CSV table of C-alpha atoms in Angstrom, one decimal:
chain,number,residue,atom,x,y,z
A,47,MET,CA,95.6,139.3,76.1
A,48,GLU,CA,98.4,141.5,74.8
A,49,TYR,CA,100.1,138.7,73.0
A,50,ILE,CA,99.7,137.1,69.6
A,51,ILE,CA,101.5,134.3,67.8
A,52,ASN,CA,104.2,135.7,65.5
A,53,PRO,CA,102.7,135.3,62.0
A,54,VAL,CA,106.0,134.2,60.6
A,55,LYS,CA,105.9,131.1,62.8
A,56,TRP,CA,102.7,129.9,61.2
A,57,ASN,CA,104.8,128.8,58.2
A,58,THR,CA,105.4,125.5,60.0
A,59,SER,CA,102.7,124.4,62.4
A,60,PHE,CA,100.8,121.3,63.5
A,61,VAL,CA,97.3,120.8,64.9
A,62,VAL,CA,96.5,120.1,68.6
A,63,PRO,CA,93.0,118.8,69.4
A,64,ALA,CA,90.9,121.4,71.3
A,65,GLU,CA,90.0,118.7,73.9
A,66,VAL,CA,93.6,118.7,75.1
A,67,VAL,CA,93.2,122.3,76.3
A,68,ASP,CA,89.5,122.2,77.2
A,69,LYS,CA,89.6,119.0,79.2
A,70,TYR,CA,93.1,117.9,80.1
A,71,LEU,CA,95.4,120.9,80.4
A,72,ARG,CA,94.8,121.2,84.1
A,73,LEU,CA,95.1,117.5,84.7
A,74,ALA,CA,98.2,116.8,82.6
A,75,GLY,CA,101.7,117.3,84.0
A,76,SER,CA,104.5,119.0,82.2
A,77,VAL,CA,106.0,115.8,81.0
A,78,GLN,CA,102.7,114.6,79.5
A,79,ILE,CA,102.3,118.0,77.7
A,80,LYS,CA,105.9,117.8,76.4
A,81,VAL,CA,105.4,114.2,75.2
A,82,LEU,CA,102.1,115.1,73.4
A,83,LEU,CA,103.5,118.1,71.7
A,84,TRP,CA,106.6,116.2,70.5
A,85,PHE,CA,104.4,113.3,69.3
A,86,MET,CA,102.1,115.6,67.3
A,87,ARG,CA,105.1,117.4,65.8
A,88,HIS,CA,106.6,114.1,64.6
A,89,SER,CA,103.4,112.1,64.0
A,90,ALA,CA,104.3,111.5,60.4
A,91,ASP,CA,107.9,110.5,61.1
A,92,GLU,CA,109.4,107.1,62.0
A,93,LYS,CA,110.6,108.0,65.4
A,94,SER,CA,111.3,105.8,68.4
A,95,ILE,CA,110.6,106.3,72.1
A,96,GLU,CA,114.3,106.6,72.7
A,97,GLU,CA,114.5,109.6,70.3
A,98,LEU,CA,111.5,111.1,72.1
A,99,SER,CA,113.3,110.6,75.5
A,100,LYS,CA,116.5,112.2,74.2
A,101,ASP,CA,114.8,115.2,72.5
A,102,ILE,CA,112.7,116.3,75.6
A,103,GLY,CA,115.2,115.2,78.3
A,104,VAL,CA,112.8,112.8,80.0
A,105,SER,CA,113.4,109.1,80.8
A,106,VAL,CA,112.0,106.4,78.5
A,107,ALA,CA,109.9,105.1,81.4
A,108,ASP,CA,108.3,108.5,82.0
A,109,CYS,CA,107.7,108.9,78.3
A,110,ALA,CA,105.9,105.6,78.1
A,111,ASP,CA,103.9,106.6,81.1
A,112,ALA,CA,102.8,109.8,79.5
A,113,LEU,CA,101.9,108.0,76.3
A,114,THR,CA,99.8,105.6,78.3
A,115,PHE,CA,98.0,108.6,79.9
A,116,TRP,CA,97.1,110.1,76.5
A,117,THR,CA,95.9,106.7,75.3
A,118,GLU,CA,93.7,106.4,78.3
A,119,THR,CA,92.1,109.8,77.7
A,120,GLY,CA,91.4,108.9,74.1
A,121,ILE,CA,93.6,111.6,72.6
A,122,LEU,CA,96.0,108.9,71.3
A,123,VAL,CA,95.0,105.5,69.9
A,124,LYS,CA,97.0,102.5,69.0
A,125,SER,CA,98.3,102.8,65.4
A,126,ASP,CA,98.5,99.1,64.4
A,127,ASN,CA,96.3,99.8,61.4
A,128,ILE,CA,97.8,103.1,60.4
A,129,GLN,CA,100.7,103.2,57.9
A,130,HIS,CA,102.4,106.2,59.5
A,131,ALA,CA,102.8,104.9,63.0
A,132,SER,CA,105.1,107.0,65.1
A,133,VAL,CA,106.3,106.5,68.7
A,134,LYS,CA,104.7,103.4,70.1
A,135,PRO,CA,104.3,103.3,73.8
A,136,GLU,CA,104.9,100.1,75.8
A,137,PRO,CA,102.1,97.5,75.4
A,138,GLU,CA,99.0,98.4,77.3
A,139,ILE,CA,98.1,96.3,80.3
A,140,ILE,CA,95.4,93.8,79.6
A,141,LYS,CA,92.5,94.7,81.8
A,142,ASN,CA,90.0,91.9,81.3
A,143,GLU,CA,91.8,89.0,82.8
A,144,PRO,CA,90.1,88.0,86.0
A,145,GLU,CA,91.4,84.5,85.7
A,146,LYS,CA,94.9,85.8,86.4
A,147,VAL,CA,94.1,87.0,89.9
A,148,THR,CA,91.9,84.1,91.0
A,149,HIS,CA,94.8,81.9,92.0
A,150,THR,CA,95.8,84.1,95.0
A,151,ALA,CA,92.9,83.5,97.4
A,152,LYS,CA,94.6,84.8,100.5
A,153,ILE,CA,97.0,87.2,98.9
A,154,LEU,CA,96.1,90.7,97.6
A,155,PRO,CA,95.8,91.0,93.9
A,156,GLU,CA,98.5,92.9,92.0
A,157,ILE,CA,97.6,96.5,91.3
A,158,GLU,CA,98.0,96.5,87.5
A,159,PRO,CA,95.1,94.4,86.3
A,160,ILE,CA,92.5,96.6,87.9
A,161,LYS,CA,93.7,100.1,87.3
A,162,PRO,CA,91.2,102.9,87.2
A,163,THR,CA,90.8,104.9,84.1
A,164,ALA,CA,92.4,108.3,83.6
A,165,GLU,CA,89.0,109.9,84.1
A,166,GLN,CA,88.5,108.1,87.4
A,167,VAL,CA,91.9,109.2,88.6
A,168,ALA,CA,91.2,112.8,87.6
A,169,ALA,CA,87.8,112.7,89.3
A,170,ARG,CA,89.2,111.5,92.6
A,171,GLY,CA,91.9,114.1,92.5
A,172,VAL,CA,89.2,116.8,92.0
A,173,GLU,CA,86.7,115.5,94.6
A,174,SER,CA,89.1,114.4,97.3
A,175,GLU,CA,91.5,116.9,99.0
A,176,GLU,CA,93.2,113.9,100.6
A,177,ILE,CA,94.0,112.2,97.2
A,178,ARG,CA,95.1,115.5,95.7
A,179,PHE,CA,97.5,116.0,98.7
A,180,LEU,CA,98.8,112.4,98.1
A,181,PHE,CA,99.5,113.1,94.4
A,182,ASN,CA,101.3,116.4,95.2
A,183,GLU,CA,103.3,114.7,98.1
A,184,ALA,CA,104.3,111.9,95.8
A,185,GLN,CA,105.9,114.3,93.3
A,186,SER,CA,107.6,116.2,96.1
A,187,ARG,CA,109.0,113.0,97.8
A,188,LEU,CA,110.1,111.2,94.7
A,189,GLY,CA,111.4,114.4,93.0
A,190,LYS,CA,109.7,113.8,89.7
A,191,THR,CA,106.4,114.3,88.0
A,192,ILE,CA,104.1,111.3,88.4
A,193,GLY,CA,101.8,110.5,85.5
A,194,TYR,CA,98.7,108.3,85.1
A,195,ASP,CA,100.5,105.1,86.0
A,196,GLY,CA,101.9,106.5,89.2
A,197,GLN,CA,98.7,108.2,90.2
A,198,SER,CA,96.6,105.1,89.5
A,199,VAL,CA,98.9,102.9,91.7
A,200,LEU,CA,98.8,105.4,94.6
A,201,LEU,CA,95.0,105.5,94.2
A,202,MET,CA,94.8,101.7,94.3
A,203,MET,CA,97.1,101.5,97.3
A,204,HIS,CA,94.6,103.7,99.1
A,205,ASP,CA,91.2,102.4,97.8
A,206,SER,CA,91.9,98.7,97.2
A,207,TYR,CA,94.7,98.0,99.7
A,208,GLY,CA,93.2,100.2,102.4
A,209,LEU,CA,96.4,102.1,103.2
A,210,PRO,CA,95.9,105.5,104.8
A,211,VAL,CA,97.4,108.5,102.9
A,212,GLU,CA,100.0,109.1,105.7
A,213,VAL,CA,101.2,105.5,105.5
A,214,ILE,CA,101.6,105.7,101.7
A,215,VAL,CA,103.6,108.9,102.1
A,216,THR,CA,105.8,107.0,104.5
A,217,ILE,CA,106.4,104.3,101.9
A,218,LEU,CA,107.3,107.0,99.3
A,219,GLU,CA,109.8,108.5,101.7
A,220,TYR,CA,111.5,105.1,102.3
A,221,CYS,CA,111.6,104.3,98.5
A,222,ALA,CA,113.2,107.7,97.8
A,223,SER,CA,115.7,107.1,100.6
A,224,VAL,CA,116.9,103.9,99.1
A,225,GLY,CA,116.8,105.1,95.5
A,226,LYS,CA,114.1,102.8,94.3
A,227,THR,CA,111.2,104.9,93.1
A,228,SER,CA,109.7,102.8,90.3
A,229,THR,CA,106.0,102.4,90.2
A,230,ALA,CA,106.4,98.6,90.4
A,231,TYR,CA,108.6,98.8,93.6
A,232,ILE,CA,106.2,101.2,95.3
A,233,SER,CA,103.3,98.9,94.4
A,234,LYS,CA,105.1,95.9,95.8
A,235,ILE,CA,105.9,97.6,99.1
A,236,GLY,CA,102.2,98.8,99.4
A,237,LYS,CA,100.9,95.2,98.8
A,238,ASP,CA,103.3,93.8,101.4
A,239,TRP,CA,102.4,96.4,104.0
A,240,SER,CA,98.6,95.9,103.4
A,241,GLU,CA,99.0,92.1,103.8
A,242,LYS,CA,100.9,92.7,107.1
A,243,GLU,CA,98.1,95.2,108.2
A,244,ILE,CA,100.6,98.1,108.5
A,245,ASP,CA,97.8,100.6,108.5
A,246,THR,CA,98.9,103.2,111.1
A,247,LEU,CA,101.8,105.6,111.4
A,248,GLU,CA,103.0,103.8,114.5
A,249,LYS,CA,103.2,100.5,112.6
A,250,ALA,CA,104.7,102.2,109.6
A,251,ASP,CA,107.5,103.8,111.7
A,252,GLU,CA,108.3,100.4,113.2
A,253,MET,CA,108.5,98.8,109.8
A,254,ILE,CA,110.7,101.6,108.4
A,255,ASN,CA,113.1,101.2,111.4
A,256,GLU,CA,113.2,97.5,110.7
A,257,LEU,CA,113.9,98.0,107.0
A,258,LYS,CA,116.5,100.6,107.7
A,259,SER,CA,118.3,98.3,110.2
A,260,VAL,CA,118.4,95.6,107.5
A,261,ASP,CA,119.7,98.0,105.0
A,262,GLY,CA,122.4,99.1,107.4
A,263,LEU,CA,123.3,95.4,108.1
A,264,TRP,CA,123.6,94.7,104.4
A,265,ASN,CA,125.9,97.6,103.9
A,266,ASP,CA,128.1,96.5,106.8
A,267,LEU,CA,128.1,92.9,105.4
A,268,ARG,CA,129.1,94.2,102.0
A,269,VAL,CA,132.1,96.1,103.4
A,270,LYS,CA,133.3,93.1,105.4
A,271,THR,CA,132.8,90.4,102.7
A,272,GLY,CA,133.2,92.2,99.4
A,273,ILE,CA,129.7,91.4,98.2
A,274,SER,CA,129.1,93.7,95.2
A,275,ASN,CA,125.3,93.8,95.1
A,276,PRO,CA,124.1,97.2,96.2
A,277,ARG,CA,120.8,95.8,97.5
A,278,PRO,CA,119.8,92.4,98.9
A,279,THR,CA,117.2,90.2,97.3
A,280,SER,CA,113.9,89.7,99.0
A,281,ALA,CA,115.0,86.3,100.2
A,282,GLN,CA,118.2,87.7,101.6
A,283,MET,CA,116.3,90.5,103.4
A,284,LYS,CA,114.3,87.9,105.2
A,285,TYR,CA,117.4,86.2,106.4
A,286,LEU,CA,119.0,89.5,107.5
A,287,ASN,CA,115.8,90.5,109.3
A,288,GLN,CA,115.7,87.2,111.1
A,289,TRP,CA,119.4,87.4,112.2
A,290,LYS,CA,119.3,91.0,113.4
A,291,ASN,CA,115.7,91.7,114.6
A,292,HIS,CA,114.7,88.2,115.8
A,293,TYR,CA,117.9,86.5,116.8
A,294,GLY,CA,119.5,89.7,117.9
A,295,PHE,CA,122.9,89.0,116.4
A,296,SER,CA,125.5,91.7,115.8
A,297,ILE,CA,127.3,92.2,112.5
A,298,ASP,CA,130.4,90.6,114.0
A,299,MET,CA,128.4,87.4,114.8
A,300,ILE,CA,126.9,87.4,111.3
A,301,TYR,CA,130.4,87.9,109.8
A,302,LEU,CA,131.6,84.9,111.8
A,303,ALA,CA,128.9,82.8,110.3
A,304,TYR,CA,130.0,84.1,106.9
A,305,GLU,CA,133.5,82.9,107.7
A,306,GLU,CA,132.2,79.5,108.6
A,307,SER,CA,130.5,79.4,105.2
A,308,ALA,CA,133.5,80.6,103.3
A,309,ASN,CA,136.0,78.3,105.1
A,310,ASN,CA,133.9,75.1,104.9
A,311,ILE,CA,132.2,75.4,101.5
A,312,GLN,CA,134.3,78.1,99.8
A,313,LYS,CA,131.4,80.4,99.1
A,314,ILE,CA,128.9,82.5,100.9
A,315,SER,CA,125.5,80.8,101.3
A,316,PHE,CA,122.7,82.5,103.3
A,317,PRO,CA,121.0,79.1,104.1
A,318,TYR,CA,124.3,77.8,105.4
A,319,MET,CA,124.8,80.9,107.5
A,320,ASP,CA,121.3,80.7,108.8
A,321,LYS,CA,121.9,77.1,110.0
A,322,VAL,CA,125.0,78.2,111.9
A,323,LEU,CA,123.2,81.3,113.4
A,324,ASN,CA,120.1,79.3,114.2
A,325,ASN,CA,122.2,76.7,116.1
A,326,TRP,CA,124.0,79.5,118.0
A,327,PHE,CA,120.7,81.2,118.9
A,328,LYS,CA,119.2,77.9,120.2
A,329,ASP,CA,122.2,77.3,122.3
A,330,GLY,CA,122.3,80.8,123.8
A,331,ILE,CA,125.5,81.7,122.1
A,332,LYS,CA,125.4,85.4,121.6
A,333,THR,CA,129.0,86.7,121.3
A,334,ILE,CA,132.3,85.7,119.7
A,335,ASP,CA,133.6,84.8,123.2
A,336,ASP,CA,130.6,82.4,123.6
A,337,VAL,CA,131.6,80.8,120.3
A,338,ASP,CA,135.2,80.4,121.4
A,339,LYS,CA,134.1,78.9,124.7
A,340,ALA,CA,131.8,76.4,123.0
A,341,LYS,CA,134.6,75.3,120.7
A,342,LYS,CA,137.0,74.8,123.6
A,343,GLU,CA,134.5,72.7,125.4
A,344,ARG,CA,134.1,70.6,122.3
A,345,GLN,CA,137.9,70.2,122.0
A,346,ASN,CA,138.1,69.3,125.7
A,347,PHE,CA,135.4,66.7,125.2
A,348,VAL,CA,137.2,65.2,122.2
A,349,ALA,CA,140.4,65.0,124.4
A,350,ASN,CA,138.6,63.8,127.5
A,351,PRO,CA,135.0,62.5,126.7
A,352,ILE,CA,133.5,62.6,130.2
A,353,LEU,CA,130.6,65.0,129.7
A,354,LYS,CA,127.1,63.6,130.1
A,355,PRO,CA,125.5,62.6,126.8
A,356,GLU,CA,122.7,65.2,126.9
A,357,LYS,CA,125.2,68.0,127.5
A,358,VAL,CA,127.4,66.8,124.7
A,359,HIS,CA,124.4,66.8,122.4
A,360,LYS,CA,123.6,70.3,123.3
A,361,LYS,CA,127.1,71.7,122.8
A,362,LYS,CA,127.6,69.7,119.6
A,363,SER,CA,124.9,71.5,117.7
A,364,SER,CA,126.8,74.8,118.1
A,365,TYR,CA,129.6,74.0,115.7
A,366,ASP,CA,129.0,70.6,114.1
A,367,ILE,CA,129.7,71.6,110.5
A,368,ASP,CA,129.0,68.1,109.1
A,369,GLU,CA,125.4,68.3,110.2
A,370,ILE,CA,125.0,71.8,108.8
A,371,LEU,CA,126.4,70.7,105.4
A,372,LYS,CA,124.0,67.8,105.2
A,373,ALA,CA,121.1,69.9,106.1
A,374,ASN,CA,122.1,72.5,103.6
A,375,ASN,CA,122.0,70.2,100.6
A,376,GLN,CA,120.0,72.7,98.4
A,377,THR,CA,120.5,75.1,95.5
A,378,GLU,CA,120.7,78.8,96.4
A,379,LEU,CA,122.1,81.9,94.9
A,380,VAL,CA,125.6,82.3,96.5
A,381,TYR,CA,128.4,84.9,96.4
A,382,LYS,CA,132.1,84.3,96.5
A,383,LYS,CA,134.5,86.4,98.5
A,384,LYS,CA,135.7,89.5,96.6
A,385,GLY,CA,138.8,88.6,94.7
A,386,ASP,CA,138.2,84.8,94.6
A,387,ASP,CA,138.4,83.1,91.2
A,388,ASP,CA,135.2,82.2,89.5
């Protein structure tokens, strides 16, 4: 080559193991190379991972991920017994704990306890064009470099959970669209889809449409009620999915159930709202006009109780708040209306 290192620059230098270039240069991403070079430059200093993150302009999580990669390859080792310990990555995941995954007989194990080694991940990327495509697509869809942790999770989603590559790519697209691209969140979605046997593009598209409809419903509910949380909890998502995709209620009906909750117990309670909406669903009440009609019939009965007992019982369930309050005697995370006093 026509280049040489400027001799003046040798005044200050540090050593890089030859194995880094010979064995891992092709496998390692740019973030992993940056982290390793920074680490070796400051190996004798008392530096923190936050300083590493700031100096190279990479998130703390990605720095920890890169350090884990180099630990897995054997280039770095834990420095517990070395006096000059520098940046310490997050604690390694304990791998030999089979007892922790034996409780869940009918549920898929979590990905973390059975991660492949860095060598195994690298080998799969070399031998399988499909896996190589998955790794490249993941970086493209998520808009960031994925290191060992991300690659191993994707590999486990494919090999252990049995999800096809195209389904995993669909998951990555959805996670990117809602701004939740952490390895843990992607892993959780993959586990859930595998348990639900969402193993084709058709099923994946149906699930994405369902998830997006719930996301849209949550945003509409936030606007109407003043809920500040940007994303619903997993429990709230189940309620929202039930109300919209199973009961078929519009946002106006769901908001009406919210008003019942706010007016009668002075707070928003999803279990309370579910009782109201479940009663409406059972009684065939689908619109606000239907609710008004049912209330008028109730008022007419109170004024002139001549309806047959069985009909009264049927209509009563639509708006008997006392029964709902009794049935809702449970502790649940609740939200107040925006502006209410704590």
